[in-house]
CSV table of C-alpha atoms in Angstrom, one decimal:
chain,number,residue,atom,x,y,z
T,1,MET,CA,-144.8,-13.7,134.2
T,2,SER,CA,-144.5,-11.3,131.2
T,3,ARG,CA,-143.6,-7.7,130.2
T,4,LYS,CA,-145.8,-4.7,130.6
T,5,TYR,CA,-144.8,-3.5,127.2
T,6,SER,CA,-144.6,-4.9,123.7
T,7,GLN,CA,-141.5,-6.4,122.0
T,8,GLU,CA,-142.2,-3.9,119.4
T,9,LEU,CA,-141.1,-1.0,122.0
T,10,LEU,CA,-137.9,-2.9,122.9
T,11,ASP,CA,-137.0,-3.3,119.1
T,12,LYS,CA,-137.8,0.4,118.6
T,13,ILE,CA,-135.2,1.5,121.2
T,14,ILE,CA,-132.3,-0.3,119.4
T,15,GLU,CA,-133.7,0.9,115.9
T,16,ARG,CA,-133.7,4.5,116.9
T,17,GLN,CA,-130.4,4.6,119.0
T,18,GLY,CA,-127.5,6.4,118.0
T,19,ILE,CA,-123.8,7.5,119.0
T,20,VAL,CA,-123.1,11.3,119.9
T,21,ASN,CA,-119.9,12.8,121.2
T,22,ILE,CA,-120.3,14.4,124.7
T,23,LYS,CA,-117.2,16.1,126.0
T,24,GLY,CA,-114.9,13.9,124.2
T,25,ALA,CA,-116.6,10.5,124.9
T,26,GLU,CA,-118.8,8.3,122.7
T,27,VAL,CA,-122.1,7.9,124.1
T,28,LEU,CA,-124.9,5.6,122.8
T,29,VAL,CA,-128.1,7.6,123.1
T,30,LYS,CA,-131.3,5.5,123.3
T,31,LYS,CA,-134.1,7.5,122.4
T,32,LEU,CA,-137.7,6.9,123.5
T,33,PRO,CA,-139.2,4.4,121.6
T,34,ASP,CA,-142.4,5.9,120.8
T,35,SER,CA,-141.9,9.8,121.0
T,36,ASP,CA,-139.8,12.3,119.4
T,37,GLU,CA,-140.5,15.2,121.8
T,38,ARG,CA,-137.3,16.7,123.0
T,39,GLY,CA,-136.8,16.8,126.9
T,40,ALA,CA,-140.0,14.6,127.2
T,41,MET,CA,-140.4,11.9,130.1
T,42,ASP,CA,-141.1,8.5,129.2
T,43,PRO,CA,-144.9,8.2,129.0
T,44,ARG,CA,-144.9,4.9,131.1
T,45,LEU,CA,-142.7,6.5,133.7
T,46,TYR,CA,-144.8,9.8,133.7
T,47,LYS,CA,-148.0,7.8,134.3
T,48,ASP,CA,-146.4,6.1,137.1
T,49,MET,CA,-145.1,9.3,138.7
T,50,LYS,CA,-147.9,11.7,138.1
T,51,LYS,CA,-149.5,11.1,141.5
T,52,GLN,CA,-146.1,11.5,143.2
T,53,ILE,CA,-145.3,14.7,141.2
T,54,ILE,CA,-148.6,16.2,142.3
T,55,LEU,CA,-148.0,15.3,145.9
T,56,MET,CA,-144.5,16.7,145.9
T,57,LYS,CA,-145.8,20.2,144.9
T,58,PHE,CA,-147.5,20.4,148.3
T,59,MET,CA,-144.4,19.1,150.3
T,60,PRO,CA,-142.5,21.7,152.3
T,61,LYS,CA,-138.8,22.0,151.1
T,62,SER,CA,-137.7,21.0,154.6
T,63,LEU,CA,-138.7,17.4,153.7
T,64,LEU,CA,-136.4,17.3,150.8
T,65,LYS,CA,-133.2,17.6,153.0
T,66,MET,CA,-131.6,14.7,154.3
T,67,ASP,CA,-132.7,13.9,157.8
T,68,ILE,CA,-131.0,11.0,159.6
T,69,SER,CA,-133.3,10.7,162.4
T,70,PRO,CA,-134.5,7.0,162.9
T,71,LYS,CA,-138.0,8.0,161.8
T,72,SER,CA,-136.8,9.6,158.6
T,73,ILE,CA,-134.5,6.8,157.8
T,74,GLY,CA,-137.1,4.3,158.3
T,75,LYS,CA,-139.5,6.1,155.9
T,76,LEU,CA,-136.9,6.4,153.3
T,77,ARG,CA,-135.8,2.7,153.6
T,78,LYS,CA,-139.2,1.7,153.1
T,79,MET,CA,-139.5,3.7,149.9
T,80,PHE,CA,-135.9,2.4,148.7
T,81,CYS,CA,-136.8,-1.1,149.4
T,82,GLU,CA,-140.0,-1.1,147.2
T,83,ILE,CA,-139.9,-3.9,144.6
T,84,LYS,CA,-141.0,-2.3,141.5
T,85,SER,CA,-140.1,-5.0,138.8
T,86,ASN,CA,-142.6,-7.1,137.1
T,87,PRO,CA,-141.4,-10.9,137.2
T,88,MET,CA,-140.7,-11.8,133.4
T,89,VAL,CA,-137.6,-14.4,133.7
T,90,GLU,CA,-138.8,-17.7,132.4
T,91,LYS,CA,-135.8,-19.8,132.5
T,92,LYS,CA,-135.2,-21.7,135.8
T,93,ILE,CA,-132.6,-19.8,138.0
T,94,ASP,CA,-131.5,-21.5,141.3
T,95,ILE,CA,-130.8,-18.8,144.1
T,96,ILE,CA,-128.4,-20.3,146.6
T,97,HIS,CA,-128.2,-18.1,149.9
T,98,GLY,CA,-124.9,-18.2,151.7
T,99,THR,CA,-122.7,-15.8,154.0
T,100,VAL,CA,-119.2,-14.5,153.6
T,101,LYS,CA,-117.1,-13.6,156.7
T,102,ALA,CA,-116.2,-9.9,156.8
T,103,THR,CA,-112.8,-8.6,158.4
T,104,ASP,CA,-114.5,-8.1,161.8
T,105,GLY,CA,-116.2,-11.7,161.9
T,106,TYR,CA,-119.8,-10.4,160.7
T,107,LYS,CA,-121.5,-13.0,158.4
T,108,ILE,CA,-122.3,-10.9,155.1
T,109,PRO,CA,-125.3,-12.4,153.3
T,110,VAL,CA,-124.9,-13.2,149.5
T,111,ARG,CA,-127.0,-14.9,146.9
T,112,ILE,CA,-125.6,-17.0,144.0
T,113,TYR,CA,-127.7,-17.1,140.9
T,114,LYS,CA,-127.3,-20.1,138.5
T,115,SER,CA,-129.4,-20.7,135.4
T,116,GLU,CA,-130.3,-24.2,134.3
T,117,THR,CA,-128.2,-23.8,131.4
T,118,VAL,CA,-125.2,-22.2,133.0
T,119,LYS,CA,-122.0,-22.0,131.0
T,120,GLU,CA,-119.1,-24.1,132.1
T,121,ASN,CA,-116.4,-22.0,133.7
T,122,ALA,CA,-118.7,-19.1,133.5
T,123,PRO,CA,-118.0,-15.5,133.7
T,124,ILE,CA,-119.3,-14.0,137.0
T,125,LEU,CA,-121.2,-10.9,137.7
T,126,TYR,CA,-120.9,-9.6,141.2
T,127,TYR,CA,-123.7,-7.3,141.8
T,128,ILE,CA,-124.0,-4.5,144.5
T,129,HIS,CA,-127.4,-2.8,145.0
T,130,GLY,CA,-128.1,0.8,145.7
T,131,GLY,CA,-130.1,2.7,148.1
T,132,GLY,CA,-128.0,5.9,149.3
T,133,PHE,CA,-125.9,3.7,151.6
T,134,PHE,CA,-128.8,3.4,153.9
T,135,GLY,CA,-131.4,1.6,152.1
T,136,GLY,CA,-132.1,-0.8,149.3
T,137,SER,CA,-131.6,-4.5,149.2
T,138,PRO,CA,-130.6,-7.4,146.9
T,139,ASP,CA,-134.7,-7.9,146.5
T,140,VAL,CA,-134.8,-4.7,144.6
T,141,VAL,CA,-132.5,-5.5,141.7
T,142,GLU,CA,-133.0,-9.3,141.8
T,143,GLU,CA,-135.0,-9.4,138.6
T,144,LEU,CA,-132.4,-7.3,136.8
T,145,VAL,CA,-129.6,-9.9,138.0
T,146,LYS,CA,-132.0,-12.9,137.0
T,147,LEU,CA,-132.5,-11.3,133.7
T,148,ILE,CA,-128.9,-10.9,132.8
T,149,VAL,CA,-128.3,-14.5,134.0
T,150,GLU,CA,-131.2,-15.8,131.9
T,151,LYS,CA,-129.8,-14.0,128.6
T,152,THR,CA,-126.2,-14.9,129.0
T,153,ASP,CA,-126.0,-18.0,131.2
T,154,ILE,CA,-123.3,-16.6,133.4
T,155,LEU,CA,-122.9,-16.9,137.1
T,156,ALA,CA,-124.2,-14.0,139.3
T,157,ILE,CA,-123.7,-13.2,143.0
T,158,SER,CA,-125.3,-10.1,145.0
T,159,VAL,CA,-124.5,-8.9,148.3
T,160,ASP,CA,-126.6,-7.7,151.2
T,161,TYR,CA,-123.7,-5.3,152.8
T,162,ARG,CA,-124.3,-3.5,156.1
T,163,LEU,CA,-126.0,-0.1,155.8
T,164,CYS,CA,-125.4,3.3,157.4
T,165,PRO,CA,-125.8,5.2,159.7
T,166,GLU,CA,-125.8,2.2,162.1
T,167,ASN,CA,-122.7,0.9,160.4
T,168,PRO,CA,-120.7,3.9,159.4
T,169,TYR,CA,-118.3,4.3,156.5
T,170,PRO,CA,-116.1,2.2,155.5
T,171,THR,CA,-118.1,-0.9,157.0
T,172,GLY,CA,-120.4,-1.3,154.0
T,173,HIS,CA,-117.5,-0.6,151.5
T,174,GLU,CA,-115.3,-3.2,153.3
T,175,ASP,CA,-118.1,-5.7,153.3
T,176,CYS,CA,-118.4,-5.4,149.5
T,177,TYR,CA,-114.6,-5.8,149.0
T,178,SER,CA,-114.5,-8.7,151.2
T,179,VAL,CA,-117.2,-10.6,149.2
T,180,LEU,CA,-115.2,-9.7,145.9
T,181,LYS,CA,-112.0,-11.4,147.4
T,182,TRP,CA,-114.2,-14.4,148.5
T,183,ILE,CA,-115.6,-14.7,145.0
T,184,TYR,CA,-112.0,-14.6,143.5
T,185,ASP,CA,-110.8,-17.2,146.0
T,186,ASN,CA,-113.7,-19.6,145.4
T,187,THR,CA,-114.4,-19.4,141.8
T,188,GLU,CA,-113.5,-23.1,141.1
T,189,SER,CA,-116.3,-24.3,143.6
T,190,LEU,CA,-118.6,-21.8,142.3
T,191,GLY,CA,-118.1,-23.1,138.7
T,192,GLY,CA,-117.0,-19.7,137.6
T,193,ASN,CA,-113.8,-18.3,135.8
T,194,LYS,CA,-111.6,-16.1,138.1
T,195,ASN,CA,-110.1,-14.3,135.3
T,196,ASN,CA,-113.7,-13.1,134.2
T,197,ILE,CA,-115.2,-11.4,137.4
T,198,PHE,CA,-117.2,-8.3,136.6
T,199,VAL,CA,-118.3,-6.0,139.4
T,200,ALA,CA,-121.4,-3.9,138.9
T,201,GLY,CA,-123.8,-1.7,141.0
T,202,ASP,CA,-126.4,1.0,140.8
T,203,SER,CA,-126.5,4.5,142.4
T,204,ALA,CA,-124.6,4.0,145.8
T,205,GLY,CA,-123.9,0.6,144.5
T,206,GLY,CA,-121.9,2.1,141.6
T,207,ASN,CA,-119.8,3.9,144.3
T,208,LEU,CA,-119.2,0.8,146.1
T,209,THR,CA,-118.4,-1.2,142.7
T,210,GLN,CA,-115.7,1.5,142.0
T,211,TYR,CA,-114.4,1.2,145.5
T,212,CYS,CA,-113.9,-2.7,144.9
T,213,THR,CA,-112.1,-1.9,141.6
T,214,THR,CA,-109.9,0.8,143.1
T,215,LYS,CA,-109.0,-1.4,146.2
T,216,ASP,CA,-108.2,-4.3,143.8
T,217,MET,CA,-106.0,-2.0,141.7
T,218,GLU,CA,-104.2,-0.7,144.7
T,219,GLN,CA,-103.6,-4.1,145.9
T,220,GLY,CA,-102.4,-5.4,142.5
T,221,LEU,CA,-104.6,-8.5,142.7
T,222,GLY,CA,-106.1,-8.2,139.2
T,223,MET,CA,-109.4,-9.6,140.3
T,224,VAL,CA,-111.6,-7.1,138.5
T,225,LYS,CA,-112.0,-7.9,134.7
T,226,GLY,CA,-114.5,-5.0,133.9
T,227,GLN,CA,-116.9,-2.9,135.8
T,228,LEU,CA,-120.5,-1.8,135.3
T,229,LEU,CA,-121.7,1.6,137.0
T,230,LEU,CA,-125.4,2.3,136.7
T,231,TYR,CA,-126.1,5.8,137.5
T,232,PRO,CA,-123.5,5.8,139.9
T,233,THR,CA,-122.7,8.3,142.8
T,234,LEU,CA,-119.0,9.3,141.9
T,235,ASN,CA,-118.4,12.9,143.0
T,236,MET,CA,-120.0,13.4,146.4
T,237,ALA,CA,-117.5,16.5,146.9
T,238,LYS,CA,-118.7,17.9,143.7
T,239,VAL,CA,-115.3,18.8,142.6
T,240,GLU,CA,-115.4,20.8,139.4
T,241,ASP,CA,-112.9,20.4,136.4
T,242,GLU,CA,-112.8,20.6,132.7
T,243,PHE,CA,-115.5,18.0,132.5
T,244,PHE,CA,-117.8,18.6,135.5
T,245,LYS,CA,-119.7,21.6,136.6
T,246,TRP,CA,-123.4,20.7,137.7
T,247,SER,CA,-126.1,23.1,136.4
T,248,ARG,CA,-129.8,22.7,135.5
T,249,ASP,CA,-128.8,24.1,132.1
T,250,GLU,CA,-127.5,20.7,131.3
T,251,TYR,CA,-131.0,19.1,131.1
T,252,GLU,CA,-133.3,19.5,128.2
T,253,ILE,CA,-136.8,19.7,129.7
T,254,ALA,CA,-140.0,19.7,127.9
T,255,PRO,CA,-142.4,22.3,129.2
T,256,LYS,CA,-145.0,19.8,130.2
T,257,TYR,CA,-142.8,18.1,132.5
T,258,LYS,CA,-140.8,21.1,133.8
T,259,ALA,CA,-142.3,21.3,137.3
T,260,GLY,CA,-142.0,17.6,137.9
T,261,ILE,CA,-138.6,17.1,136.7
T,262,GLU,CA,-137.2,20.0,138.4
T,263,MET,CA,-139.0,18.8,141.7
T,264,ILE,CA,-137.2,15.4,141.3
T,265,LEU,CA,-133.8,16.9,140.6
T,266,GLY,CA,-134.2,19.1,143.8
T,267,MET,CA,-135.3,16.3,145.9
T,268,PHE,CA,-132.0,14.2,144.9
T,269,GLU,CA,-129.9,17.2,145.4
T,270,GLY,CA,-131.2,17.5,149.1
T,271,LEU,CA,-130.6,13.7,149.5
T,272,SER,CA,-127.2,13.8,148.0
T,273,GLY,CA,-126.2,16.7,150.0
T,274,GLY,CA,-126.5,14.7,153.2
T,275,LEU,CA,-124.8,11.6,152.4
T,276,GLY,CA,-121.6,12.4,154.5
T,277,GLU,CA,-123.7,12.7,157.4
T,278,ILE,CA,-125.6,9.4,156.6
T,279,LEU,CA,-122.1,7.8,156.1
T,280,GLY,CA,-120.9,9.2,159.3
T,281,THR,CA,-118.0,10.9,157.9
T,282,THR,CA,-116.8,14.6,157.2
T,283,ASP,CA,-114.3,13.3,154.6
T,284,ILE,CA,-116.2,12.9,151.5
T,285,LYS,CA,-113.5,14.5,149.5
T,286,ASN,CA,-111.4,11.3,149.3
T,287,GLU,CA,-110.8,8.9,146.4
T,288,TYR,CA,-113.1,6.4,147.6
T,289,LEU,CA,-116.2,8.3,148.3
T,290,SER,CA,-115.6,10.8,145.4
T,291,PRO,CA,-113.8,8.3,143.0
T,292,TYR,CA,-114.2,11.0,140.3
T,293,ILE,CA,-111.2,12.9,141.5
T,294,ARG,CA,-109.0,9.8,141.2
T,295,GLU,CA,-106.6,9.4,138.3
T,296,PRO,CA,-108.5,6.8,136.1
T,297,LYS,CA,-105.6,5.7,134.1
T,298,GLY,CA,-105.3,1.8,134.3
T,299,LEU,CA,-108.8,1.2,135.2
T,300,PRO,CA,-110.5,-2.0,133.6
T,301,PRO,CA,-113.1,-1.8,130.8
T,302,THR,CA,-116.0,0.3,132.2
T,303,PHE,CA,-119.7,0.3,131.4
T,304,ILE,CA,-121.7,3.4,132.3
T,305,THR,CA,-125.3,4.2,132.0
T,306,VAL,CA,-127.5,7.1,133.1
T,307,GLY,CA,-130.9,8.6,132.4
T,308,GLU,CA,-131.5,12.0,130.7
T,309,HIS,CA,-133.2,13.5,133.7
T,310,ASP,CA,-131.0,11.9,136.5
T,311,PHE,CA,-129.4,14.4,138.9
T,312,LEU,CA,-126.3,12.3,138.8
T,313,LYS,CA,-126.3,12.7,134.8
T,314,VAL,CA,-123.7,15.4,134.7
T,315,GLU,CA,-121.0,13.6,136.8
T,316,CYS,CA,-121.7,10.3,135.0
T,317,LEU,CA,-121.1,11.8,131.9
T,318,ALA,CA,-118.1,13.8,132.9
T,319,TYR,CA,-116.6,10.4,134.3
T,320,ALA,CA,-117.1,8.8,131.0
T,321,ALA,CA,-115.2,11.6,129.3
T,322,LYS,CA,-112.5,11.5,131.9
T,323,LEU,CA,-112.0,7.7,131.5
T,324,THR,CA,-112.0,8.1,127.8
T,325,LYS,CA,-109.2,10.7,127.8
T,326,ALA,CA,-107.4,8.4,130.1
T,327,GLY,CA,-107.5,5.6,127.7
T,328,VAL,CA,-109.9,3.5,129.5
T,329,GLU,CA,-112.3,1.4,127.4
T,330,THR,CA,-115.5,2.8,128.2
T,331,LYS,CA,-119.0,2.0,127.0
T,332,THR,CA,-121.7,4.8,127.9
T,333,VAL,CA,-125.4,4.4,127.4
T,334,LEU,CA,-127.8,7.5,128.1
T,335,TYR,CA,-131.5,6.8,128.1
T,336,LYS,CA,-133.7,9.7,127.0
T,337,GLY,CA,-136.6,10.4,129.1
T,338,LEU,CA,-135.7,8.5,132.1
T,339,GLY,CA,-134.4,9.6,135.5
T,340,HIS,CA,-132.8,7.6,138.2
T,341,ALA,CA,-133.2,3.8,139.3
T,342,TYR,CA,-134.4,2.1,136.0
T,343,GLY,CA,-132.7,-1.1,136.8
T,344,ASP,CA,-135.2,-1.5,139.5
T,345,ASN,CA,-138.1,-1.6,136.9
T,346,VAL,CA,-137.3,-4.7,134.9
T,347,GLY,CA,-140.4,-5.9,133.1
T,348,VAL,CA,-142.2,-2.4,133.5
T,349,TYR,CA,-140.0,-0.2,131.2
T,350,PRO,CA,-138.4,-1.6,127.9
T,351,GLN,CA,-135.4,0.4,128.6
T,352,SER,CA,-134.8,-1.6,131.8
T,353,GLU,CA,-134.8,-4.8,129.7
T,354,ASP,CA,-132.5,-3.0,127.1
T,355,CYS,CA,-130.1,-2.1,129.8
T,356,ALA,CA,-129.8,-5.7,131.1
T,357,ILE,CA,-129.2,-6.6,127.5
T,358,GLU,CA,-126.5,-4.1,127.0
T,359,MET,CA,-124.8,-5.3,130.4
T,360,GLY,CA,-124.8,-8.8,129.5
T,361,ASN,CA,-123.3,-8.0,126.2
T,362,PHE,CA,-120.5,-5.9,127.7
T,363,ILE,CA,-119.7,-8.8,130.1
T,364,LEU,CA,-119.5,-11.3,127.4
T,365,ARG,CA,-117.5,-9.0,125.0
T,366,TYR,CA,-114.8,-8.7,127.5
T,367,SER,CA,-114.8,-12.2,128.9
T,368,ARG,CA,-111.8,-14.2,127.7
């Protein structure tokens, strides 16, 4: 079990990082550890994606649009459930499998992660995986969760919520919120601190994370101490304001990578454009599916991270600016040379490990 990169590359990311102001928000920019080329892809990512980029050149544009036929969903699920991380966690971490009862009686699978040196009365990370609401699984992000646990000795819990389209909105959202309430009600038996529960999620899981925080605020329960949003889906309705207007002009792309990056942006645009159909609703312009439109004042401390070439970058940085303007304590991390889903690549890309470190530091900083 080891990294596929050197410790030197990990150290270089920290050495070369710096803070910039984007639309009024402080953003910690993580440069490539071994390249100064503006708009370049990370060389490790480019090597992994080169074959895929070549194949995409010959794909008809119709295949880049969301198709919710069982055959199409099956293919996409297989792709979104691929485990890409390289095992690198050395500390012994016990994984306990259990279930939590949903509002309709369904037993929601959960996993509890405890290191051999877990803190007493530990902070809790509640992690919600991504996958476009129809794919993904806790397996895909398990190495990320384990790495955070290894580095912080906190508790972690992940959820295997029900997926669309078989389980239309708001089933998956309500599953995730049911598990949050269960965690809060059972912190003592879990060995955790109910005052230090942090909810996190990537991509669609970021949307589900914000849903949990929003519902907690609406019900006045005060369960969520902080939230961590990894390249989250926040503005499905693409509502424009002073901070957000999507444009390819927002992306700096080196000529060598132009064709590949633009194809990837186009693919995600096609996928995101069909999320309402996947979710089984025409009402994507609500404050749960498009939390960007909600007044953010009063949100707990929020961590946001996104890649330079992610289709969701524009809305993520706009959300950071909006939260900052509203007085929400916000930590924003932008990774140069990366696109979407780098949390799935622990042990493969140094930025993935760096992100885990940043997440752990954020949780420890805001724990009482």
